[in-house]
Amino acid sequence: MTAFASPASADVLSPGEIEKSKNMHLLTNIPKNGAFEAESSFSSDLAFKGDYAFAGNYNGFTVYDIKNPRKAKQALQVFCPGSQNDITVYGDLMFLSVDSLRSDDSCNSTQLSTSAASATGTGYWEGIRVWDISDPLNPVYVKSVETDCGSHTHTLVPDEAGESVYVYVSSYNPTAALADCQPPHDKISIVEVPLDDPTAAAVISEPVLFPDGGLIPRTAGCHDITAYPELGLAAGACMGEGVVMDIEDPENPVVLDRVADTENFAFWHSATFNNDGSTVMFTDELGGGGGATCNPVVGPEKGANAYYSLSDAGELTFQSYFKIPREQASTENCVAHNGSLIPVKGKDVMVQAWYQGGISVVDFTDAANPVELGYFDRGPLSDERLILGGSWSAYYYDGYIYSNDIQKGLDVLEIRDPRVANGKAGKYAEDFNPQTQPSY
């Protein structure tokens, strides 16, 4: 467990200030602009394809040219509202998650209230949007697939034959008021997308992961799933608990083990495997990402990472917690969020977003004793009120760290440190979606 620093209030950063370790360097920032400039237009997740980064936003998505990461530039912005617009790419296809009640599936749809949607019965839409990105600078919207309770996040699982890709849809918060989001919703939706005919994409199964209703009452569906297709495994962060699944048959995932932490984990948010699949790191999104939880009052074990060893039989055993050891202001939302491995040979090193807690690089090779190697942290957006902001996702791609900041836009950073130097040699395949883990 990492000791939590408790600096005097004068040591907490002020708006406009930056604090970082000597090995972390901000190379460029591309601010939000145009239709995404408003405070309410939140930047969300990231995916990568060759020389392009695809960045989700509650109002659509942005394509960045990252051929020269030090001089990354915005190439395209597409307006297509629907929170969270969680984003992935696979071959010539891009997928966006919509977890908000839309009047229809188009990019011109309007947001409906729960009462308005329930009054129309099934006269609303939420789910997955499928785009053709064979020309990344001319994306074409080709298909929508409606899913129960929408799609808060999703995860891609390619089939071994290379004919289809499966989309594991995570959603939660069922309500009896909505026809397509009925309780108990202890399931995920699986969409099959034929690669030669994506317009035929459809829900093919809805496996129930929690037939007993979950280990604790708030479990209902999942928030996020990370797949490791090469190992035939997936790890799900499912609100009230963490699960490990066998996905050798991707249409029929089988739960191998489940764990809960009623003392310290409030909301199981996401998961990451280490490279050999012997460790799973789960995150706790205490406060739903909107709270100031990086302070001595909350402490070092809540809103943190939890590391579990994973046996060959698929059994999870708790090892430790990690939370960034820097106090954040009371106007900064700060909690564990999305990250990915840095491909360092022989080590388990990860870069991770912490909202307004910034970006942290952690070595968890010894899962019982994780150690922070570097960090980058901005001061609060305001010292008068909490403005939702900070790094939503921080991922390592071909030698650089890319962070999609909710308010500040795209950051490109570099870590220069002999402890991770050989990570520069690790290259991913043409596509990189952090929730579909490759080996290195």
Short mmCIF file of C-alpha atoms in Angstrom, two decimals:
data_model
loop_
_atom_site.label_atom_id
_atom_site.label_comp_id
_atom_site.label_asym_id
_atom_site.label_seq_id
_atom_site.Cartn_x
_atom_site.Cartn_y
_atom_site.Cartn_z
CA MET A 1 0.00 0.00 0.00
CA THR A 2 1.35 3.42 -0.94
CA ALA A 3 1.63 5.99 1.82
CA PHE A 4 -0.59 8.99 1.16
CA ALA A 5 1.21 12.33 1.29
CA SER A 6 -0.45 15.02 3.36
CA PRO A 7 1.13 18.32 2.35
CA ALA A 8 -0.02 21.60 3.81
CA SER A 9 -2.79 23.31 1.89
CA ALA A 10 -0.24 25.79 0.54
CA ASP A 11 1.40 22.87 -1.32
CA VAL A 12 -1.75 22.04 -3.28
CA LEU A 13 -1.48 23.40 -6.82
CA SER A 14 -3.31 26.56 -7.85
CA PRO A 15 -5.12 27.08 -11.17
CA GLY A 16 -2.63 27.36 -14.01
CA GLU A 17 0.20 25.64 -12.12
CA ILE A 18 1.87 22.43 -13.34
CA GLU A 19 3.82 19.96 -11.24
CA LYS A 20 5.64 17.00 -12.74
CA SER A 21 8.43 14.56 -12.13
CA LYS A 22 11.72 15.30 -13.89
CA ASN A 23 11.25 12.38 -16.28
CA MET A 24 7.83 13.50 -17.63
CA HIS A 25 7.61 16.01 -20.47
CA LEU A 26 4.59 17.62 -22.12
CA LEU A 27 5.36 17.82 -25.84
CA THR A 28 2.19 19.41 -27.15
CA ASN A 29 -1.39 20.25 -26.28
CA ILE A 30 -4.26 20.68 -28.72
CA PRO A 31 -7.11 22.52 -26.94
CA LYS A 32 -10.75 21.63 -27.41
CA ASN A 33 -12.32 23.82 -30.06
CA GLY A 34 -15.33 24.36 -32.28
CA ALA A 35 -18.38 22.28 -31.35
CA PHE A 36 -16.38 20.69 -28.51
CA GLU A 37 -15.18 23.86 -26.81
CA ALA A 38 -17.95 24.18 -24.21
CA GLU A 39 -17.33 23.09 -20.63
CA SER A 40 -20.20 20.56 -20.94
CA SER A 41 -18.60 18.96 -24.01
CA PHE A 42 -16.50 16.37 -22.19
CA SER A 43 -13.59 14.62 -23.90
CA SER A 44 -13.65 10.86 -23.27
CA ASP A 45 -11.75 7.80 -24.52
CA LEU A 46 -9.01 7.23 -27.13
CA ALA A 47 -8.22 4.63 -29.80
CA PHE A 48 -5.41 4.43 -32.34
CA LYS A 49 -4.97 3.39 -35.97
CA GLY A 50 -1.61 3.85 -37.66
CA ASP A 51 -0.77 7.56 -37.76
CA TYR A 52 -4.10 8.63 -36.27
CA ALA A 53 -5.58 8.96 -32.80
CA PHE A 54 -9.37 8.89 -32.50
CA ALA A 55 -10.72 10.81 -29.51
CA GLY A 56 -14.25 10.52 -28.19
CA ASN A 57 -16.23 13.50 -26.94
CA TYR A 58 -19.78 13.71 -25.63
CA ASN A 59 -20.57 15.74 -28.75
CA GLY A 60 -18.84 13.47 -31.29
CA PHE A 61 -15.22 12.59 -32.06
CA THR A 62 -11.95 14.11 -33.23
CA VAL A 63 -9.29 12.59 -35.47
CA TYR A 64 -5.70 13.67 -34.75
CA ASP A 65 -2.74 13.23 -37.07
CA ILE A 66 0.04 11.84 -34.85
CA LYS A 67 2.55 10.85 -37.54
CA ASN A 68 4.91 13.25 -35.79
CA PRO A 69 3.80 13.01 -32.15
CA ARG A 70 5.79 16.10 -31.18
CA LYS A 71 3.79 18.09 -33.72
CA ALA A 72 0.46 16.31 -33.50
CA LYS A 73 -2.38 18.20 -35.16
CA GLN A 74 -6.13 18.05 -35.37
CA ALA A 75 -7.21 16.60 -38.70
CA LEU A 76 -11.00 16.31 -38.37
CA GLN A 77 -13.85 16.96 -35.98
CA VAL A 78 -17.24 15.24 -36.36
CA PHE A 79 -20.34 16.41 -34.49
CA CYS A 80 -22.48 13.43 -33.41
CA PRO A 81 -23.77 13.80 -29.84
CA GLY A 82 -24.32 10.90 -27.48
CA SER A 83 -22.52 10.34 -24.20
CA GLN A 84 -19.97 8.97 -23.65
CA ASN A 85 -18.96 8.28 -27.22
CA ASP A 86 -16.57 5.67 -25.86
CA ILE A 87 -14.50 4.86 -28.95
CA THR A 88 -12.68 1.91 -30.55
CA VAL A 89 -11.30 1.09 -34.00
CA TYR A 90 -10.78 -2.20 -35.83
CA GLY A 91 -9.53 -2.38 -39.40
CA ASP A 92 -11.74 -0.08 -41.44
CA LEU A 93 -14.36 0.26 -38.70
CA MET A 94 -14.88 2.59 -35.75
CA PHE A 95 -17.39 2.10 -32.95
CA LEU A 96 -18.98 4.64 -30.61
CA SER A 97 -20.95 3.94 -27.42
CA VAL A 98 -24.10 5.94 -26.73
CA ASP A 99 -25.47 5.78 -23.19
CA SER A 100 -27.95 8.63 -23.36
CA LEU A 101 -31.57 8.62 -24.42
CA ARG A 102 -31.62 9.94 -28.00
CA SER A 103 -34.68 10.76 -30.08
CA ASP A 104 -33.24 8.52 -32.84
CA ASP A 105 -29.94 6.98 -33.92
CA SER A 106 -28.82 9.84 -36.17
CA CYS A 107 -26.18 12.48 -35.48
CA ASN A 108 -28.99 15.04 -35.52
CA SER A 109 -30.88 13.39 -32.68
CA THR A 110 -31.89 15.25 -29.54
CA GLN A 111 -31.46 14.30 -25.91
CA LEU A 112 -34.60 13.02 -24.16
CA SER A 113 -35.35 13.01 -20.46
CA THR A 114 -36.17 9.69 -18.79
CA SER A 115 -39.77 10.79 -18.39
CA ALA A 116 -40.04 11.77 -22.06
CA ALA A 117 -38.43 8.50 -23.18
CA SER A 118 -40.66 6.39 -20.93
CA ALA A 119 -43.73 8.22 -22.24
CA THR A 120 -42.83 7.16 -25.80
CA GLY A 121 -42.35 3.51 -24.86
CA THR A 122 -39.64 2.34 -27.25
CA GLY A 123 -39.51 5.66 -29.11
CA TYR A 124 -35.93 6.37 -28.12
CA TRP A 125 -32.51 5.03 -29.05
CA GLU A 126 -29.17 4.25 -27.38
CA GLY A 127 -26.50 1.70 -28.21
CA ILE A 128 -23.61 1.32 -30.69
CA ARG A 129 -22.85 3.43 -33.77
CA VAL A 130 -20.66 1.84 -36.46
CA TRP A 131 -18.53 3.95 -38.82
CA ASP A 132 -16.47 3.16 -41.91
CA ILE A 133 -13.01 4.73 -41.50
CA SER A 134 -11.30 3.20 -44.53
CA ASP A 135 -10.50 6.86 -45.16
CA PRO A 136 -9.83 8.17 -41.63
CA LEU A 137 -10.41 11.73 -42.79
CA ASN A 138 -13.76 10.92 -44.35
CA PRO A 139 -15.59 8.66 -41.88
CA VAL A 140 -19.01 7.37 -42.94
CA TYR A 141 -21.74 6.37 -40.49
CA VAL A 142 -22.98 2.97 -41.70
CA LYS A 143 -24.98 1.24 -38.97
CA SER A 144 -26.53 1.54 -35.54
CA VAL A 145 -27.32 -1.30 -33.13
CA GLU A 146 -29.67 -0.67 -30.22
CA THR A 147 -28.77 -2.38 -26.96
CA ASP A 148 -30.62 -2.68 -23.67
CA CYS A 149 -29.71 0.19 -21.32
CA GLY A 150 -27.56 1.65 -24.10
CA SER A 151 -23.78 1.31 -24.20
CA HIS A 152 -21.77 3.06 -21.53
CA THR A 153 -18.55 1.45 -22.73
CA HIS A 154 -17.70 -1.37 -25.12
CA THR A 155 -14.85 -3.79 -25.81
CA LEU A 156 -13.80 -5.43 -29.08
CA VAL A 157 -13.07 -9.17 -29.30
CA PRO A 158 -11.99 -10.31 -32.81
CA ASP A 159 -12.93 -13.83 -33.86
CA GLU A 160 -10.10 -16.22 -34.69
CA ALA A 161 -11.27 -16.68 -38.29
CA GLY A 162 -10.91 -12.96 -38.99
CA GLU A 163 -14.45 -12.76 -40.34
CA SER A 164 -16.16 -10.83 -37.56
CA VAL A 165 -15.47 -8.71 -34.53
CA TYR A 166 -17.57 -9.04 -31.39
CA VAL A 167 -18.52 -5.93 -29.45
CA TYR A 168 -19.03 -6.56 -25.73
CA VAL A 169 -21.42 -3.85 -24.56
CA SER A 170 -21.32 -2.74 -20.92
CA SER A 171 -24.30 -0.89 -19.47
CA TYR A 172 -25.96 -0.49 -16.11
CA ASN A 173 -28.46 1.59 -14.09
CA PRO A 174 -31.62 -0.28 -15.12
CA THR A 175 -34.93 1.43 -14.49
CA ALA A 176 -38.45 0.07 -14.70
CA ALA A 177 -39.51 3.33 -16.38
CA LEU A 178 -37.68 2.41 -19.60
CA ALA A 179 -38.93 -0.38 -21.83
CA ASP A 180 -35.43 -1.38 -22.99
CA CYS A 181 -33.66 -1.08 -19.63
CA GLN A 182 -35.57 -3.30 -17.24
CA PRO A 183 -34.15 -4.54 -13.94
CA PRO A 184 -32.28 -6.62 -12.94
CA HIS A 185 -30.07 -6.22 -16.08
CA ASP A 186 -27.39 -8.59 -14.77
CA LYS A 187 -26.02 -9.06 -18.28
CA ILE A 188 -23.95 -7.69 -21.12
CA SER A 189 -24.93 -7.46 -24.78
CA ILE A 190 -22.74 -9.01 -27.49
CA VAL A 191 -22.94 -7.51 -30.97
CA GLU A 192 -21.46 -9.44 -33.89
CA VAL A 193 -20.15 -7.27 -36.74
CA PRO A 194 -19.32 -9.11 -40.00
CA LEU A 195 -16.22 -7.41 -41.37
CA ASP A 196 -17.32 -7.79 -45.00
CA ASP A 197 -20.80 -6.43 -44.25
CA PRO A 198 -20.90 -4.24 -41.14
CA THR A 199 -24.48 -3.20 -41.98
CA ALA A 200 -25.46 -6.71 -40.81
CA ALA A 201 -24.23 -6.00 -37.27
CA ALA A 202 -26.69 -7.27 -34.66
CA VAL A 203 -27.02 -8.38 -31.05
CA ILE A 204 -26.42 -12.15 -31.02
CA SER A 205 -26.44 -12.90 -27.30
CA GLU A 206 -27.05 -11.34 -23.89
CA PRO A 207 -25.16 -13.50 -21.39
CA VAL A 208 -26.22 -13.12 -17.77
CA LEU A 209 -23.08 -12.74 -15.67
CA PHE A 210 -24.82 -12.53 -12.30
CA PRO A 211 -27.65 -15.07 -12.15
CA ASP A 212 -27.67 -14.69 -8.37
CA GLY A 213 -28.01 -10.91 -8.60
CA GLY A 214 -24.39 -10.16 -7.75
CA LEU A 215 -22.29 -10.42 -4.62
CA ILE A 216 -23.63 -7.08 -3.40
CA PRO A 217 -26.89 -5.29 -4.34
CA ARG A 218 -25.50 -2.55 -6.60
CA THR A 219 -24.09 -5.03 -9.13
CA ALA A 220 -26.23 -4.79 -12.28
CA GLY A 221 -24.45 -5.11 -15.60
CA CYS A 222 -20.87 -3.93 -16.04
CA HIS A 223 -19.14 -0.59 -16.34
CA ASP A 224 -16.16 -1.74 -18.38
CA ILE A 225 -14.58 -4.94 -19.69
CA THR A 226 -10.99 -5.49 -20.78
CA ALA A 227 -10.39 -8.47 -23.07
CA TYR A 228 -7.10 -10.28 -23.59
CA PRO A 229 -8.02 -12.38 -26.65
CA GLU A 230 -4.59 -14.05 -26.94
CA LEU A 231 -5.10 -15.57 -23.48
CA GLY A 232 -8.83 -16.19 -23.96
CA LEU A 233 -9.60 -14.05 -20.92
CA ALA A 234 -11.53 -10.94 -20.02
CA ALA A 235 -11.81 -8.95 -16.80
CA GLY A 236 -14.97 -7.03 -16.01
CA ALA A 237 -15.44 -4.15 -13.60
CA CYS A 238 -19.09 -4.54 -12.81
CA MET A 239 -20.12 -1.80 -10.42
CA GLY A 240 -20.18 -3.84 -7.20
CA GLU A 241 -17.60 -6.46 -8.06
CA GLY A 242 -14.78 -7.57 -10.32
CA VAL A 243 -15.01 -10.66 -12.50
CA VAL A 244 -12.69 -12.75 -14.67
CA MET A 245 -14.16 -14.54 -17.67
CA ASP A 246 -13.14 -17.27 -20.09
CA ILE A 247 -13.81 -15.91 -23.60
CA GLU A 248 -12.40 -18.79 -25.67
CA ASP A 249 -15.91 -18.93 -27.12
CA PRO A 250 -16.46 -15.16 -27.54
CA GLU A 251 -20.20 -15.56 -28.00
CA ASN A 252 -20.53 -17.30 -24.65
CA PRO A 253 -18.23 -15.85 -21.96
CA VAL A 254 -18.01 -17.90 -18.77
CA VAL A 255 -17.35 -16.31 -15.37
CA LEU A 256 -14.36 -17.95 -13.66
CA ASP A 257 -14.16 -15.89 -10.46
CA ARG A 258 -15.73 -12.89 -8.77
CA VAL A 259 -14.46 -10.61 -6.03
CA ALA A 260 -15.98 -7.79 -3.98
CA ASP A 261 -14.46 -5.23 -1.63
CA THR A 262 -17.20 -3.74 0.51
CA GLU A 263 -14.72 -1.93 2.75
CA ASN A 264 -12.82 0.14 0.22
CA PHE A 265 -14.26 -0.16 -3.31
CA ALA A 266 -17.32 1.93 -4.12
CA PHE A 267 -17.61 1.48 -7.89
CA TRP A 268 -15.62 -1.09 -9.87
CA HIS A 269 -14.80 0.93 -12.98
CA SER A 270 -12.16 -0.70 -15.21
CA ALA A 271 -9.57 -3.49 -15.40
CA THR A 272 -6.11 -4.09 -16.88
CA PHE A 273 -4.10 -7.31 -17.15
CA ASN A 274 -0.34 -7.41 -16.89
CA ASN A 275 1.42 -8.80 -19.95
CA ASP A 276 1.49 -12.46 -18.94
CA GLY A 277 -2.00 -12.41 -17.45
CA SER A 278 -0.87 -13.24 -13.92
CA THR A 279 -2.12 -9.95 -12.43
CA VAL A 280 -5.32 -7.95 -12.87
CA MET A 281 -5.59 -4.34 -11.77
CA PHE A 282 -9.09 -3.02 -11.04
CA THR A 283 -9.93 0.65 -10.46
CA ASP A 284 -12.41 2.18 -8.06
CA GLU A 285 -14.20 5.23 -9.48
CA LEU A 286 -15.27 6.53 -6.09
CA GLY A 287 -17.75 9.38 -6.49
CA GLY A 288 -18.43 8.47 -10.13
CA GLY A 289 -15.48 10.54 -11.31
CA GLY A 290 -17.04 13.78 -10.16
CA GLY A 291 -15.73 13.97 -6.60
CA ALA A 292 -12.64 15.34 -4.87
CA THR A 293 -11.32 12.11 -3.37
CA CYS A 294 -7.51 12.52 -3.54
CA ASN A 295 -6.99 13.92 -0.08
CA PRO A 296 -6.05 12.72 3.42
CA VAL A 297 -9.70 12.58 4.53
CA VAL A 298 -10.57 9.92 1.94
CA GLY A 299 -7.16 8.28 2.31
CA PRO A 300 -5.03 5.92 0.22
CA GLU A 301 -7.33 2.91 -0.20
CA LYS A 302 -10.53 4.41 -1.55
CA GLY A 303 -10.74 5.67 -5.14
CA ALA A 304 -7.60 3.65 -5.81
CA ASN A 305 -6.23 0.77 -7.86
CA ALA A 306 -6.47 -2.74 -6.44
CA TYR A 307 -4.08 -5.41 -7.69
CA TYR A 308 -5.06 -9.09 -7.74
CA SER A 309 -2.98 -12.11 -8.69
CA LEU A 310 -4.69 -14.42 -11.19
CA SER A 311 -4.04 -18.15 -10.98
CA ASP A 312 -4.00 -20.55 -13.91
CA ALA A 313 -7.44 -21.68 -12.74
CA GLY A 314 -8.76 -18.14 -12.99
CA GLU A 315 -8.86 -17.38 -9.26
CA LEU A 316 -8.28 -13.83 -8.03
CA THR A 317 -6.30 -13.07 -4.86
CA PHE A 318 -5.88 -9.53 -3.50
CA GLN A 319 -2.34 -8.11 -3.38
CA SER A 320 -2.38 -4.35 -2.71
CA TYR A 321 -3.81 -0.89 -3.34
CA PHE A 322 -2.19 2.08 -5.04
CA LYS A 323 -3.31 5.70 -5.09
CA ILE A 324 -1.39 8.75 -6.29
CA PRO A 325 0.53 10.22 -3.30
CA ARG A 326 -0.29 13.89 -3.99
CA GLU A 327 -3.06 15.85 -2.34
CA GLN A 328 -5.45 17.51 -4.75
CA ALA A 329 -7.60 20.58 -4.20
CA SER A 330 -11.18 20.36 -2.99
CA THR A 331 -12.25 21.68 -6.42
CA GLU A 332 -10.51 18.85 -8.33
CA ASN A 333 -12.32 15.66 -9.29
CA CYS A 334 -9.69 13.00 -8.78
CA VAL A 335 -9.95 9.21 -8.78
CA ALA A 336 -8.42 6.19 -10.53
CA HIS A 337 -9.33 6.04 -14.23
CA ASN A 338 -8.24 4.66 -17.62
CA GLY A 339 -4.70 3.59 -18.50
CA SER A 340 -2.61 1.05 -20.41
CA LEU A 341 0.63 -0.88 -20.18
CA ILE A 342 3.98 0.49 -21.30
CA PRO A 343 5.66 -2.44 -23.10
CA VAL A 344 8.77 -2.67 -20.89
CA LYS A 345 10.50 -6.03 -21.22
CA GLY A 346 10.38 -8.06 -18.05
CA LYS A 347 8.34 -5.51 -16.11
CA ASP A 348 4.72 -4.52 -15.54
CA VAL A 349 4.55 -0.76 -16.02
CA MET A 350 1.40 1.24 -16.62
CA VAL A 351 0.46 4.81 -17.43
CA GLN A 352 -2.87 5.90 -16.00
CA ALA A 353 -5.26 8.85 -15.92
CA TRP A 354 -6.50 10.23 -12.60
CA TYR A 355 -8.81 12.99 -13.87
CA GLN A 356 -7.57 16.22 -12.24
CA GLY A 357 -5.07 14.15 -10.31
CA GLY A 358 -3.16 14.09 -13.58
CA ILE A 359 -1.20 11.25 -15.18
CA SER A 360 0.82 8.65 -13.28
CA VAL A 361 3.30 5.97 -14.38
CA VAL A 362 3.46 2.99 -12.01
CA ASP A 363 5.61 -0.15 -11.88
CA PHE A 364 3.51 -3.01 -10.48
CA THR A 365 5.87 -5.87 -11.33
CA ASP A 366 5.66 -6.69 -7.64
CA ALA A 367 1.89 -6.45 -7.38
CA ALA A 368 2.09 -6.33 -3.59
CA ASN A 369 4.30 -3.23 -3.72
CA PRO A 370 3.51 -0.93 -6.70
CA VAL A 371 5.90 2.00 -7.15
CA GLU A 372 5.25 5.30 -8.95
CA LEU A 373 7.92 6.14 -11.55
CA GLY A 374 6.65 9.50 -12.83
CA TYR A 375 3.73 11.91 -12.96
CA PHE A 376 2.30 15.03 -14.60
CA ASP A 377 -0.28 17.13 -12.79
CA ARG A 378 -2.11 20.39 -13.56
CA GLY A 379 -3.67 22.55 -10.90
CA PRO A 380 -7.46 22.82 -10.62
CA LEU A 381 -9.52 24.44 -13.35
CA SER A 382 -10.98 26.70 -10.68
CA ASP A 383 -10.35 27.38 -7.01
CA GLU A 384 -13.96 28.51 -6.53
CA ARG A 385 -15.97 25.57 -7.89
CA LEU A 386 -15.39 22.01 -9.02
CA ILE A 387 -15.37 21.90 -12.82
CA LEU A 388 -15.35 18.34 -14.16
CA GLY A 389 -12.00 17.96 -15.89
CA GLY A 390 -8.63 16.30 -16.06
CA SER A 391 -7.27 13.28 -17.92
CA TRP A 392 -10.03 10.84 -18.87
CA SER A 393 -7.67 8.38 -20.55
CA ALA A 394 -3.89 8.18 -20.65
CA TYR A 395 -2.43 5.54 -22.97
CA TYR A 396 1.01 4.58 -24.27
CA TYR A 397 1.20 4.21 -28.05
CA ASP A 398 4.42 3.66 -30.01
CA GLY A 399 6.73 5.51 -27.66
CA TYR A 400 4.51 8.34 -26.43
CA ILE A 401 1.77 8.97 -23.88
CA TYR A 402 -1.52 10.35 -25.20
CA SER A 403 -4.03 11.84 -22.78
CA ASN A 404 -7.55 13.00 -23.61
CA ASP A 405 -8.22 15.77 -21.08
CA ILE A 406 -11.91 16.45 -20.44
CA GLN A 407 -11.46 20.22 -20.70
CA LYS A 408 -7.93 20.83 -22.01
CA GLY A 409 -8.03 18.61 -25.10
CA LEU A 410 -5.31 16.25 -26.35
CA ASP A 411 -1.95 16.09 -24.56
CA VAL A 412 1.10 14.29 -25.94
CA LEU A 413 3.74 13.46 -23.34
CA GLU A 414 6.97 11.52 -23.13
CA ILE A 415 8.59 9.72 -20.23
CA ARG A 416 12.39 9.72 -20.39
CA ASP A 417 13.59 7.22 -17.84
CA PRO A 418 16.06 4.32 -18.10
CA ARG A 419 13.60 2.14 -16.17
CA VAL A 420 11.14 2.25 -19.09
CA ALA A 421 13.53 3.02 -21.95
CA ASN A 422 13.03 -0.27 -23.77
CA GLY A 423 9.31 0.42 -23.91
CA LYS A 424 10.13 2.61 -26.90
CA ALA A 425 10.91 -0.54 -28.88
CA GLY A 426 7.48 -2.02 -28.23
CA LYS A 427 5.17 -1.48 -31.18
CA TYR A 428 1.50 -2.34 -31.31
CA ALA A 429 -0.39 -3.67 -34.30
CA GLU A 430 -2.03 -1.33 -36.78
CA ASP A 431 -4.96 -0.80 -34.39
CA PHE A 432 -4.70 -0.23 -30.66
CA ASN A 433 -7.67 -0.26 -28.32
CA PRO A 434 -6.43 -0.43 -24.73
CA GLN A 435 -9.48 -2.44 -23.62
CA THR A 436 -8.51 -5.14 -26.14
CA GLN A 437 -5.08 -5.94 -24.79
CA PRO A 438 -2.33 -7.24 -27.06
CA SER A 439 0.77 -8.95 -25.76
CA TYR A 440 4.23 -7.51 -26.22
#
